Amino acid sequence: MIPDSPFTLVLSGGGLKGLAHVGVLKALEERALVPSLVVGSSIGSLIGAAWAAGVPVQQMEARARLVRRKDVFQVARADVALRRLLAPSLYRREPLEALIASLVGNATFSDLKRRLLINTVDLHSGMQVMWGLPGLRSTKVADAVAASCALPGIFPPREINGRDYVDGAIIENLPVRMAASLGEGPILAVNVAAMSVRRSALETQGFAATYSRGIEIVMQTQIETQLRDWKGPPLVLVQPKVEHISMFAFDKTDELINAGYRATANTLDQLGTRLGGIARGMHPVRRLRVLVDEERCVGCGSCVVQAPQVFRLDAKGKAEVMTPVQSWSPIDGAYVLNCPTYAISVRPEDSAA
């Protein structure tokens, strides 16, 4: 790959799973690939802001290993007890804001030597606001990051210039549209919000767990919808294998960082060319063979509704694959996950299985 090829790095939200972004930066650094612009949502904005502020990746990695639950989540007991349903959030703002300040300091966007955009939403108007755009560069980076991490109900909105802002993930968790408009060259987008793994009953007990699982589902559905007919510049989608990890897990830091590193390194190796030389569309593309287990299939027809060009129901009322070999982008194949009896599977095209 040619190190000087300009590209935009987009970092999604996803709670603590976003620590995988540190591994992403590590893999890019090893290949001397430096983004010309970083766009971040939620924890992606925090990692992106630390990078833009000049924090070395090695230091980010060490700092991430020190973060404990109390450094982020402290229940707003007084607000919850006294104001009840009028309390702005379940958790206090101060611990998270102290963590943000320790990484990005008091710098404004104008002070940064690297281009950074932070994705938020104006709570009152519902408008997406990207801090770091011309006219929005005098704001403190820490304030914008705090707003981008303010997931409604979890953390209170962040007031900036008299208006309240919350997590931009509620509109666009993987803000590739803005990246396509403002960036240069291809887009390397990292999605840590995938939710293909089932959660046990224990993992969905309580408000925070139920809420976070709901947010995971919304985020992934939103991302799949916006990318399904991608018409923008070449887009490389990296999806670290972190689906099995909770959004609020503090004991998986090493696993998350390693997952981000491996996914990025493997994706870049698959491209087999310089990042700036890839064709339009979404990458990487794989050729896979779609299989149906007839014994598991109950003939519900869900796959036919979702992918009529791939499936039909045979004479016995079971799903039949019309075009077994498929070329998949990273977001294709939702019908595999959505089969209620897990009757659909895929294998590499040359697999003997």
Coordinates of N, CA and C in Angstrom, one line a residue, residues 35-147:
P35 N -4.8 8.5 8.3 CA -6.0 9.1 7.7 C -5.8 10.6 7.5
S36 N -6.4 11.1 6.4 CA -6.5 12.5 6.2 C -7.6 13.2 6.9
L37 N -8.6 12.4 7.4 CA -9.7 12.8 8.2 C -10.2 11.7 9.0
V38 N -10.6 12.0 10.3 CA -11.2 11.0 11.1 C -12.6 11.5 11.5
V39 N -13.6 10.7 11.4 CA -15.0 11.0 11.7 C -15.4 10.0 12.8
G40 N -15.9 10.5 13.9 CA -16.2 9.5 15.0 C -17.6 9.8 15.6
S41 N -18.2 8.7 16.1 CA -19.5 8.7 16.8 C -19.2 8.1 18.2
S42 N -19.8 8.7 19.2 CA -19.7 8.1 20.6 C -18.3 7.7 21.0
I43 N -18.1 6.5 21.4 CA -16.7 6.1 21.8 C -15.7 6.3 20.6
G44 N -16.3 6.1 19.4 CA -15.4 6.4 18.2 C -14.9 7.8 18.2
S45 N -15.7 8.8 18.7 CA -15.3 10.1 18.7 C -14.2 10.3 19.8
L46 N -14.3 9.6 20.9 CA -13.2 9.7 21.9 C -11.9 9.1 21.4
I47 N -11.9 8.0 20.8 CA -10.7 7.4 20.3 C -10.1 8.3 19.2
G48 N -11.0 8.7 18.3 CA -10.6 9.6 17.2 C -10.0 10.9 17.7
A49 N -10.6 11.5 18.7 CA -10.2 12.8 19.3 C -8.8 12.6 20.0
A50 N -8.6 11.5 20.7 CA -7.3 11.2 21.3 C -6.2 11.1 20.2
W51 N -6.5 10.5 19.1 CA -5.6 10.4 18.0 C -5.3 11.7 17.4
A52 N -6.3 12.5 17.2 CA -6.2 13.8 16.6 C -5.4 14.8 17.5
A53 N -5.5 14.6 18.8 CA -4.8 15.4 19.8 C -3.4 15.0 19.9
G54 N -3.0 13.9 19.2 CA -1.5 13.5 19.2 C -1.2 12.5 20.3
V55 N -2.2 11.9 20.9 CA -1.9 10.8 21.9 C -1.4 9.6 21.1
P56 N -0.2 9.1 21.4 CA 0.4 7.9 20.8 C -0.5 6.7 21.0
V57 N -0.6 5.9 20.0 CA -1.5 4.7 20.0 C -1.0 3.8 21.2
Q58 N 0.2 3.7 21.4 CA 0.7 2.8 22.5 C 0.2 3.4 23.9
Q59 N 0.2 4.7 24.0 CA -0.3 5.3 25.2 C -1.9 5.1 25.4
M60 N -2.6 5.2 24.2 CA -4.0 4.9 24.3 C -4.3 3.5 24.8
E61 N -3.5 2.5 24.3 CA -3.6 1.1 24.6 C -3.4 0.9 26.1
A62 N -2.4 1.6 26.7 CA -2.1 1.4 28.1 C -3.2 2.1 28.9
R63 N -3.6 3.2 28.5 CA -4.7 3.9 29.2 C -6.0 3.1 29.2
A64 N -6.3 2.5 28.1 CA -7.5 1.7 28.0 C -7.5 0.6 29.0
R65 N -6.4 0.0 29.2 CA -6.3 -1.1 30.2 C -6.6 -0.7 31.6
L66 N -6.4 0.6 31.9 CA -6.6 1.1 33.3 C -8.0 1.5 33.6
V67 N -8.9 1.6 32.5 CA -10.2 2.1 32.7 C -11.1 1.1 33.5
R68 N -11.7 1.5 34.5 CA -12.6 0.7 35.3 C -14.0 1.2 35.2
R69 N -15.0 0.4 35.7 CA -16.4 0.9 35.6 C -16.6 2.2 36.3
K70 N -16.0 2.4 37.5 CA -16.2 3.6 38.2 C -15.7 4.8 37.5
D71 N -14.8 4.6 36.5 CA -14.2 5.7 35.7 C -15.2 6.2 34.7
V72 N -16.3 5.5 34.5 CA -17.3 5.8 33.5 C -18.7 5.9 34.0
F73 N -19.0 4.9 34.8 CA -20.4 4.7 35.3 C -20.5 4.9 36.8
Q74 N -21.1 6.0 37.2 CA -21.5 6.2 38.6 C -22.9 6.7 38.6
V75 N -23.8 5.9 39.2 CA -25.2 6.1 39.2 C -25.5 7.5 39.8
A76 N -26.4 8.2 39.1 CA -26.8 9.6 39.6 C -27.9 9.4 40.7
R77 N -27.4 9.0 41.8 CA -28.4 8.6 42.9 C -29.3 9.7 43.3
A78 N -28.7 10.9 43.5 CA -29.5 12.0 44.0 C -30.6 12.4 43.0
D79 N -30.2 12.5 41.7 CA -31.2 12.8 40.6 C -32.3 11.8 40.5
V80 N -31.9 10.5 40.5 CA -32.8 9.4 40.4 C -33.8 9.4 41.6
A81 N -33.2 9.6 42.8 CA -34.1 9.5 44.0 C -35.0 10.7 44.1
L82 N -34.5 11.9 43.8 CA -35.3 13.1 44.0 C -36.2 13.5 42.9
R83 N -35.6 13.3 41.6 CA -36.4 13.7 40.5 C -37.1 12.6 39.7
R84 N -36.8 11.4 40.1 CA -37.4 10.2 39.5 C -37.4 10.3 38.0
L85 N -38.6 10.3 37.4 CA -38.6 10.2 35.9 C -38.2 11.5 35.3
L86 N -38.0 12.6 36.1 CA -37.5 13.8 35.5 C -35.9 13.9 35.6
A87 N -35.3 12.8 36.1 CA -33.8 12.8 36.1 C -33.3 12.7 34.7
P88 N -32.3 13.5 34.3 CA -31.8 13.5 32.9 C -31.2 12.2 32.5
S89 N -30.7 11.4 33.4 CA -30.0 10.2 33.0 C -29.8 9.2 34.2
L90 N -29.4 8.0 33.9 CA -29.2 7.0 34.9 C -27.8 7.3 35.6
Y91 N -26.8 7.8 34.8 CA -25.5 7.9 35.3 C -25.0 9.4 35.3
R92 N -24.1 9.7 36.2 CA -23.5 11.1 36.3 C -22.6 11.4 35.1
R93 N -22.5 12.6 34.8 CA -21.6 13.1 33.7 C -20.2 13.2 34.1
E94 N -19.9 13.5 35.4 CA -18.5 13.9 35.8 C -17.5 12.8 35.5
P95 N -17.7 11.6 35.9 CA -16.6 10.6 35.6 C -16.2 10.5 34.2
L96 N -17.2 10.4 33.3 CA -16.9 10.3 31.9 C -16.2 11.5 31.4
E97 N -16.6 12.7 31.8 CA -16.0 13.9 31.3 C -14.6 14.1 31.8
A98 N -14.3 13.6 33.0 CA -12.9 13.6 33.5 C -12.0 12.7 32.7
L99 N -12.6 11.5 32.3 CA -11.8 10.6 31.4 C -11.5 11.2 30.1
I100 N -12.5 11.9 29.5 CA -12.3 12.6 28.2 C -11.3 13.6 28.3
A101 N -11.4 14.5 29.4 CA -10.4 15.6 29.5 C -9.0 15.1 29.7
S102 N -8.8 13.9 30.3 CA -7.5 13.3 30.5 C -6.9 12.9 29.2
L103 N -7.7 12.7 28.2 CA -7.1 12.3 26.9 C -7.0 13.4 25.9
V104 N -7.9 14.3 25.9 CA -7.9 15.4 24.9 C -7.6 16.8 25.4
G105 N -7.6 17.0 26.8 CA -7.2 18.2 27.3 C -8.3 19.3 27.0
N106 N -7.8 20.6 26.9 CA -8.6 21.7 26.6 C -8.5 22.2 25.2
A107 N -8.0 21.4 24.3 CA -7.8 21.9 22.9 C -9.2 22.1 22.2
T108 N -9.2 23.1 21.3 CA -10.3 23.3 20.4 C -10.0 22.6 19.1
F109 N -11.0 22.5 18.3 CA -10.7 21.9 17.0 C -9.7 22.7 16.2
S110 N -9.7 24.0 16.4 CA -8.7 24.8 15.6 C -7.3 24.5 16.1
D111 N -7.1 24.0 17.3 CA -5.8 23.7 17.8 C -5.2 22.3 17.3
L112 N -6.1 21.5 16.8 CA -5.6 20.2 16.3 C -4.8 20.2 15.1
K113 N -3.8 19.4 15.0 CA -3.0 19.3 13.8 C -3.6 18.3 12.8
R114 N -4.5 17.5 13.3 CA -5.1 16.5 12.4 C -6.6 16.8 12.3
R115 N -7.2 16.5 11.1 CA -8.6 16.8 10.9 C -9.5 15.8 11.6
L116 N -10.5 16.3 12.3 CA -11.4 15.5 13.1 C -12.8 16.1 13.0
L117 N -13.8 15.2 12.8 CA -15.2 15.6 12.9 C -15.9 14.7 14.0
I118 N -16.7 15.3 14.8 CA -17.4 14.6 15.8 C -18.9 14.7 15.6
N119 N -19.5 13.5 15.6 CA -20.9 13.4 15.3 C -21.8 13.5 16.5
T120 N -22.7 14.5 16.5 CA -23.7 14.7 17.6 C -25.1 15.0 17.0
V121 N -26.1 15.1 17.9 CA -27.4 15.5 17.5 C -27.9 16.6 18.4
D122 N -28.5 17.6 17.8 CA -29.1 18.7 18.6 C -30.4 18.1 19.2
L123 N -30.5 17.9 20.5 CA -31.7 17.3 21.1 C -33.0 18.0 20.8
H124 N -33.0 19.3 20.7 CA -34.2 20.0 20.5 C -34.7 20.0 19.1
S125 N -33.8 20.1 18.1 CA -34.2 20.2 16.7 C -34.1 18.8 16.0
G126 N -33.3 17.9 16.6 CA -33.2 16.6 16.0 C -32.2 16.7 14.8
M127 N -31.4 17.8 14.7 CA -30.5 17.9 13.5 C -29.1 17.3 13.9
Q128 N -28.5 16.7 12.9 CA -27.2 16.2 13.0 C -26.2 17.3 13.0
V129 N -25.3 17.4 13.9 CA -24.3 18.5 14.0 C -22.9 17.8 14.1
M130 N -22.1 18.2 13.1 CA -20.7 17.7 13.0 C -19.7 18.8 13.5
W131 N -19.2 18.6 14.7 CA -18.2 19.5 15.3 C -16.9 19.3 14.6
G132 N -16.3 20.5 14.2 CA -15.0 20.4 13.5 C -15.2 21.0 12.1
L133 N -16.5 21.1 11.7 CA -16.7 21.8 10.4 C -16.3 23.3 10.5
P134 N -16.1 23.9 9.4 CA -15.8 25.4 9.4 C -17.0 26.1 10.1
G135 N -16.7 27.0 11.0 CA -17.7 27.7 11.8 C -18.0 26.9 13.1
L136 N -17.5 25.7 13.2 CA -17.7 24.9 14.5 C -16.4 24.4 15.0
R137 N -15.3 25.2 14.8 CA -14.0 24.8 15.2 C -13.5 25.5 16.5
S138 N -14.2 26.4 17.0 CA -13.8 27.1 18.2 C -14.2 26.4 19.5
T139 N -15.1 25.4 19.3 CA -15.5 24.6 20.4 C -14.4 23.7 21.0
K140 N -14.5 23.4 22.3 CA -13.5 22.5 22.9 C -13.8 21.1 22.4
V141 N -12.8 20.4 22.0 CA -13.0 19.0 21.6 C -13.6 18.1 22.6
A142 N -13.2 18.4 23.9 CA -13.7 17.6 25.0 C -15.2 17.7 25.1
D143 N -15.8 19.0 24.9 CA -17.2 19.2 25.0 C -17.9 18.4 23.9
A144 N -17.4 18.4 22.7 CA -18.0 17.7 21.6 C -18.0 16.2 21.8
V145 N -16.9 15.7 22.3 CA -16.8 14.3 22.6 C -17.8 13.9 23.7
A146 N -17.9 14.7 24.7 CA -18.9 14.4 25.8 C -20.3 14.4 25.2
A147 N -20.6 15.3 24.3 CA -21.9 15.3 23.7 C -22.1 14.0 22.9

